[in-house]
Short mmCIF file of C-alpha atoms in Angstrom, two decimals:
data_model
loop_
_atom_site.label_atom_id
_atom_site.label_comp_id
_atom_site.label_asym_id
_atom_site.label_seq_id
_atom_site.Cartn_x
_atom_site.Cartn_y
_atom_site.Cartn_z
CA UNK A 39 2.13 15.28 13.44
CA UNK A 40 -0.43 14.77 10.84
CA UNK A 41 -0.68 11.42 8.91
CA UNK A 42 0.35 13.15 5.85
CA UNK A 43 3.70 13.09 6.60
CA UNK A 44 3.47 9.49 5.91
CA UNK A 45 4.27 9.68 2.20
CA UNK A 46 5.00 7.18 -0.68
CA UNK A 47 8.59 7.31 -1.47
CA UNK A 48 10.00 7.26 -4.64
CA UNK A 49 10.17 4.14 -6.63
CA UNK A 50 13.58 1.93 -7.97
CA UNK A 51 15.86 4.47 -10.02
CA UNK A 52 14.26 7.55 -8.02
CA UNK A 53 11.04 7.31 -10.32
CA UNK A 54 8.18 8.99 -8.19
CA UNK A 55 5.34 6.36 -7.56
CA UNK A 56 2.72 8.75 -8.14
CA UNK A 57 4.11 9.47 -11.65
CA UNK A 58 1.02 9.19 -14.27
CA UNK A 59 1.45 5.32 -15.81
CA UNK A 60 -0.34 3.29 -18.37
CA UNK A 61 0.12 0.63 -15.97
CA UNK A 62 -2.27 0.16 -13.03
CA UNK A 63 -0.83 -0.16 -10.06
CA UNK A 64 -2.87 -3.28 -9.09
CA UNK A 65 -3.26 -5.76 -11.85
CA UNK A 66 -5.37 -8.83 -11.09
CA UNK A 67 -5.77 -11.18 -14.32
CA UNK A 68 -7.59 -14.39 -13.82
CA UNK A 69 -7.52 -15.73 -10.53
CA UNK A 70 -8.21 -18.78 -9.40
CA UNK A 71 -8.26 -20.41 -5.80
CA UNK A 72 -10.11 -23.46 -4.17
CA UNK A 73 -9.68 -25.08 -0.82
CA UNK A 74 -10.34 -28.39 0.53
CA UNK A 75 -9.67 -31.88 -1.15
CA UNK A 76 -11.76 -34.43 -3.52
CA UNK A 77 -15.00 -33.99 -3.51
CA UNK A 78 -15.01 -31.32 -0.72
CA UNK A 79 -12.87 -29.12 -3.17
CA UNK A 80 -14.52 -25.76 -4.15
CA UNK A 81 -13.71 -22.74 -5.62
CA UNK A 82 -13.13 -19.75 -3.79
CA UNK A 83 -12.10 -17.16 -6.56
CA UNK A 84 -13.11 -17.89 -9.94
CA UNK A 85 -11.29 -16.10 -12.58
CA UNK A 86 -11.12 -12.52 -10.89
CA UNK A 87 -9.65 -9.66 -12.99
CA UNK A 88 -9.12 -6.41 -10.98
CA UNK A 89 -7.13 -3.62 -12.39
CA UNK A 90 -6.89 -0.54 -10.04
CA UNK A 91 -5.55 2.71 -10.74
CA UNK A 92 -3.13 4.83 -8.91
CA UNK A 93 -4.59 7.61 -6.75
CA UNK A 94 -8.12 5.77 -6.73
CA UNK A 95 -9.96 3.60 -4.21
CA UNK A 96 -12.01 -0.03 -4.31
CA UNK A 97 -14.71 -0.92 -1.83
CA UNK A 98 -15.23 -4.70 -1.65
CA UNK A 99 -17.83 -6.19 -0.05
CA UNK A 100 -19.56 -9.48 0.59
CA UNK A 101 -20.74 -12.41 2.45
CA UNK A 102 -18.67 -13.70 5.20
CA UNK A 103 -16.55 -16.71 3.32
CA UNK A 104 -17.28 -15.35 -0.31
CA UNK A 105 -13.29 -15.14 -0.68
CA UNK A 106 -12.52 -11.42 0.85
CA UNK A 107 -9.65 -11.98 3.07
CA UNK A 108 -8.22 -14.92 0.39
CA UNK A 109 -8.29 -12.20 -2.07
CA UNK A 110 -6.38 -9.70 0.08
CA UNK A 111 -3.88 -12.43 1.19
CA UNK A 112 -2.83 -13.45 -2.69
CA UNK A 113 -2.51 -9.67 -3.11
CA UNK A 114 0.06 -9.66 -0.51
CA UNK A 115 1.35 -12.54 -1.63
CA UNK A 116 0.75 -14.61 1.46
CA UNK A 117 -1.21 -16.98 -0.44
CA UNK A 118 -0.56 -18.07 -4.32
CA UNK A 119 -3.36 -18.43 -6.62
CA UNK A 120 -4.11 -22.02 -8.12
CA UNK A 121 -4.59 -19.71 -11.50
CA UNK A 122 -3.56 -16.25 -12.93
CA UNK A 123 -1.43 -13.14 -12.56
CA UNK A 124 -1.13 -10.80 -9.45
CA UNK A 125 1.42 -7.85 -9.89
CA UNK A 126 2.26 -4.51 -7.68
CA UNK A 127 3.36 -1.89 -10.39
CA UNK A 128 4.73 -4.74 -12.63
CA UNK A 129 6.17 -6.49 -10.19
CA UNK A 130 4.91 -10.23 -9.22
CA UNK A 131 5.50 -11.49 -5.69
CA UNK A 132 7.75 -14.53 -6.92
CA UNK A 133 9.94 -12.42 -9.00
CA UNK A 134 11.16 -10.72 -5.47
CA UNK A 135 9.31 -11.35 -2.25
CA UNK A 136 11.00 -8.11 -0.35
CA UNK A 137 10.82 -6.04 -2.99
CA UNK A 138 6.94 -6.62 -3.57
CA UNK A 139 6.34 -6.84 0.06
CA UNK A 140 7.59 -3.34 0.93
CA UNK A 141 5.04 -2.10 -1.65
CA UNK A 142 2.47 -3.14 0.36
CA UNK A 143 0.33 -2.05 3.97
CA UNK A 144 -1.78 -4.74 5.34
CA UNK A 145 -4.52 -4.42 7.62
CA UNK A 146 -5.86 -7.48 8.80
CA UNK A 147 -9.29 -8.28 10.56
CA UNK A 148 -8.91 -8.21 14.02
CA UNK A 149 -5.89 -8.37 16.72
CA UNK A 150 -3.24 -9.74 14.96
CA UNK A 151 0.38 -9.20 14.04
CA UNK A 152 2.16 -8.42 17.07
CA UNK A 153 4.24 -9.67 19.11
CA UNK A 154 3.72 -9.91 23.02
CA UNK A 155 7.11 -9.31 24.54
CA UNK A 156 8.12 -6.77 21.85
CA UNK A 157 7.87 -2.78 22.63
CA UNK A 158 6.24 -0.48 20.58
CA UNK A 159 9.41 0.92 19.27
CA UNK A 160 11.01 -2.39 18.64
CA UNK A 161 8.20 -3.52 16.20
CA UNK A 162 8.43 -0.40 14.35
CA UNK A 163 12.30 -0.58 14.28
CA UNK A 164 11.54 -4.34 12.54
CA UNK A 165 9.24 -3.62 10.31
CA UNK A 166 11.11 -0.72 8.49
CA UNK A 167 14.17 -2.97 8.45
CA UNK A 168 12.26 -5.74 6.87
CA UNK A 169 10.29 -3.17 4.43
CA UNK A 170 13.84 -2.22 3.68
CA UNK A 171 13.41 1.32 4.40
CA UNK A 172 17.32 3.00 3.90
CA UNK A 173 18.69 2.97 7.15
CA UNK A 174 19.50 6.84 7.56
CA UNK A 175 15.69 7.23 7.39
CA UNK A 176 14.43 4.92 10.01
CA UNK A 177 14.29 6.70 13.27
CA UNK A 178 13.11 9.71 11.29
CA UNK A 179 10.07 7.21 10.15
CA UNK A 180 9.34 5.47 13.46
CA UNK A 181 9.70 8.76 15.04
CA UNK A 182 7.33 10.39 13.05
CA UNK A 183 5.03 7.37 13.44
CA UNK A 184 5.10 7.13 17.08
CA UNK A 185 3.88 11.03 17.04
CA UNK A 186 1.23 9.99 13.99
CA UNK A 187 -0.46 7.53 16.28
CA UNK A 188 0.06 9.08 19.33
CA UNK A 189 2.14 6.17 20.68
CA UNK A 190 5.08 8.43 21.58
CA UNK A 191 5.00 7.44 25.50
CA UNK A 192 4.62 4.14 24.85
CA UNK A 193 7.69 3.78 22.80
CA UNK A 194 9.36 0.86 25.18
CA UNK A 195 5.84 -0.43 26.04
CA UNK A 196 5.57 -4.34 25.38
CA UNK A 197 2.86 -4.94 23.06
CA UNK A 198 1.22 -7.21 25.95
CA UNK A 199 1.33 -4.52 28.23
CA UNK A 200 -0.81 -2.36 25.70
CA UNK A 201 -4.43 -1.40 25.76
CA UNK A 202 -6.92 -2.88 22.73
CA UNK A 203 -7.02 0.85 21.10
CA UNK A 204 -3.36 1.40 21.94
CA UNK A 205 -3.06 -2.32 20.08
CA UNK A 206 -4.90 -1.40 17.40
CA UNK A 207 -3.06 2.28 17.05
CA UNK A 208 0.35 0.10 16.51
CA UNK A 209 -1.19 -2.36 14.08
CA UNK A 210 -2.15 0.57 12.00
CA UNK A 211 1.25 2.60 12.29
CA UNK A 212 2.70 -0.66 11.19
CA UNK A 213 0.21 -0.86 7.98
CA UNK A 214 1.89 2.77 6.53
CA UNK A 215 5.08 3.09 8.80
CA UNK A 216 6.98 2.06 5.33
CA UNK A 217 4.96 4.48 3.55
CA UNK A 218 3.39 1.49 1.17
CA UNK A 219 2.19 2.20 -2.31
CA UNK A 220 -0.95 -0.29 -1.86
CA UNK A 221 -3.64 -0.11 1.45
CA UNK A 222 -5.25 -3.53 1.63
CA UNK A 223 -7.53 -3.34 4.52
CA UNK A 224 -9.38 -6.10 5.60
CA UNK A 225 -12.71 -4.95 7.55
CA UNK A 226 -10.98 -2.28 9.12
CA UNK A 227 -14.35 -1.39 11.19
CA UNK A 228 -13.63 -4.73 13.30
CA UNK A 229 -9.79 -3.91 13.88
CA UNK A 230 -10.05 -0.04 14.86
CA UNK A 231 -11.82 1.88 17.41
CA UNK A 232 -13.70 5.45 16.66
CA UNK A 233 -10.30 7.29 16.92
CA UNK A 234 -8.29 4.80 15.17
CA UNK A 235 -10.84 5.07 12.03
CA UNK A 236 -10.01 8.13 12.13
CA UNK A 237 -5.96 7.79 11.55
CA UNK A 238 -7.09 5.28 8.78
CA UNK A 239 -9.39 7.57 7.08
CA UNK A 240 -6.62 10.54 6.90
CA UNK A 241 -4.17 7.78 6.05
CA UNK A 242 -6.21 6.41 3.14
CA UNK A 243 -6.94 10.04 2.14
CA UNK A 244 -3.35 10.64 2.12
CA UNK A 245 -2.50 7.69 0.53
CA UNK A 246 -4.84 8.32 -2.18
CA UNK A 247 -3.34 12.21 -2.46
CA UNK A 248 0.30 11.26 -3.43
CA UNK A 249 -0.78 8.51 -6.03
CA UNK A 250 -1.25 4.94 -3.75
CA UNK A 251 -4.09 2.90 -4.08
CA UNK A 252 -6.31 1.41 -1.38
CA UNK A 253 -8.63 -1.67 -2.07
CA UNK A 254 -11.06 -2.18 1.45
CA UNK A 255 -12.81 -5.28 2.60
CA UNK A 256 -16.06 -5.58 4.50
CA UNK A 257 -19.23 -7.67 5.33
CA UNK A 258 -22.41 -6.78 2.90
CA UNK A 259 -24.36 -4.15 4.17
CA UNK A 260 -21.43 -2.30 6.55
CA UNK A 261 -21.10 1.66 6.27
CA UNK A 262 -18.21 2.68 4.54
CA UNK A 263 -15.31 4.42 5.89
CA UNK A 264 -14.86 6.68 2.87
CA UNK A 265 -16.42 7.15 -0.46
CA UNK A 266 -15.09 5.25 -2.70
CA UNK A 267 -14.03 6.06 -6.70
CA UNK A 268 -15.60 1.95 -6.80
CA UNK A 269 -17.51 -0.32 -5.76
CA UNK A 270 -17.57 -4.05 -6.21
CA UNK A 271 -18.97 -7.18 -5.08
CA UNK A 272 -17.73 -10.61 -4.72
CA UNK A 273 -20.08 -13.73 -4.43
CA UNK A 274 -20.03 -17.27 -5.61
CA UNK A 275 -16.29 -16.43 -6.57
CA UNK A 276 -16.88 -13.98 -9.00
CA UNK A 277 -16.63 -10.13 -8.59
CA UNK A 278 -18.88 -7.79 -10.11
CA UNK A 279 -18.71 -3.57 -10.30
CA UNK A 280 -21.65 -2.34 -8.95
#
């Protein structure tokens, strides 16, 4: 099965996500973030405003510690911003965690996000429970997933028992398995392997097709995965269209 049967669902009250809105889908508005204490404080982000549209696609790129992967994380809402406004089609992460969440697919740099003793089938099974899929549609998802991916035969597989591409195959069934309005991926050359940029370039294709947005990640000077509708740049905590 293609990765285009990996579609974005409707939205609350059966309104379809990819309906045409005034609102972007993405709305950044003055973000703030420092780390460290006293005198070591600094600013990370420094009033970032990033509106992206449904159906289009961001490239980000910068330095290594310019404030990438802090970005991604306040998108998700993993981290909160000292400063400003991060909403998913309106919504904020604080006004209901599950509900944002599930609006979201997360691909983070490098081998993370599974668990060792859990099979292949039993993450997938967890994650479209937590991403509140309805329940009469979750085998039909991880099903089609497990085909997507070509994990199939590996469905009772442990995750430590699993390969690095075979790894990296789940990770990225379990970015889209809940069929996410929003790709955030976070130097996705790092995480995947020649065939598993492959999925993720028909998945962020596909995404893109039925009205989702994708906003990508990577070190200054890396070759794209896609062409991108934009391109921006982050340094000194400030992001620029280029």
């Amino acid at each position: 099965m293609h990765p285009s049967a990996i579609d974005i669902e409707s939205g609350p009250g059966g309104r379809p996500t990819g309906a045409s809105s005034d609102v972007p889908l993405v709305e950044l508005t003055g973000l703030w973030r420092s780390w460290g204490r006293g005198n070591a404080r600094r600013d990370v982000l420094r009033g970032i405003d990033l509106h992206i549209a449904r159906g289009t696609s961001t490239s980000l790129t910068g330095r290594n510690g310019v404030g990438k992967t802090t970005l991604l994380r306040i998108i998700t809402g993993i981290l909160a911003p000292d400063r400003g406004v991060v909403a998913v089609e309106g919504l904020r992460p604080t006004d209901n965690w599950r509900e944002y969440h599930r609006r979201i697919g997360f691909l983070s740099a490098g081998d993370r996000g599974l668990y060792a003793r859990v099979t292949v089938r039993g993450h997938l099974d967890y994650w479209t429970s937590l991403a509140m899929v309805p329940r009469p549609e979750r085998r039909q998802r991880v099903d089609e997933a497990l085909e997507t991916f070509d994990l199939a035969e590996l469905a009772k597989r442990r995750a430590e028992r699993l390969s690095q591409g075979q790894r990296q195959r789940l990770r990225l069934a379990l970015t889209v398995v809940h069929r996410p309005r929003v790709l955030l991926l976070d130097e996705p050359r790092n995480s995947l392997d020649a065939d598993g940029q492959a999925l993720l370039a028909a998945a962020v294709s596909d995404t893109l097709r039925r009205g989702g947005a994708v906003l990508c990640c990577s070190p200054a000077g890396e070759n794209q995965l896609e062409d991108w509708d934009r391109q921006a740049v982050i340094d000194d905590g400030m992001l620029t269209f280029v």
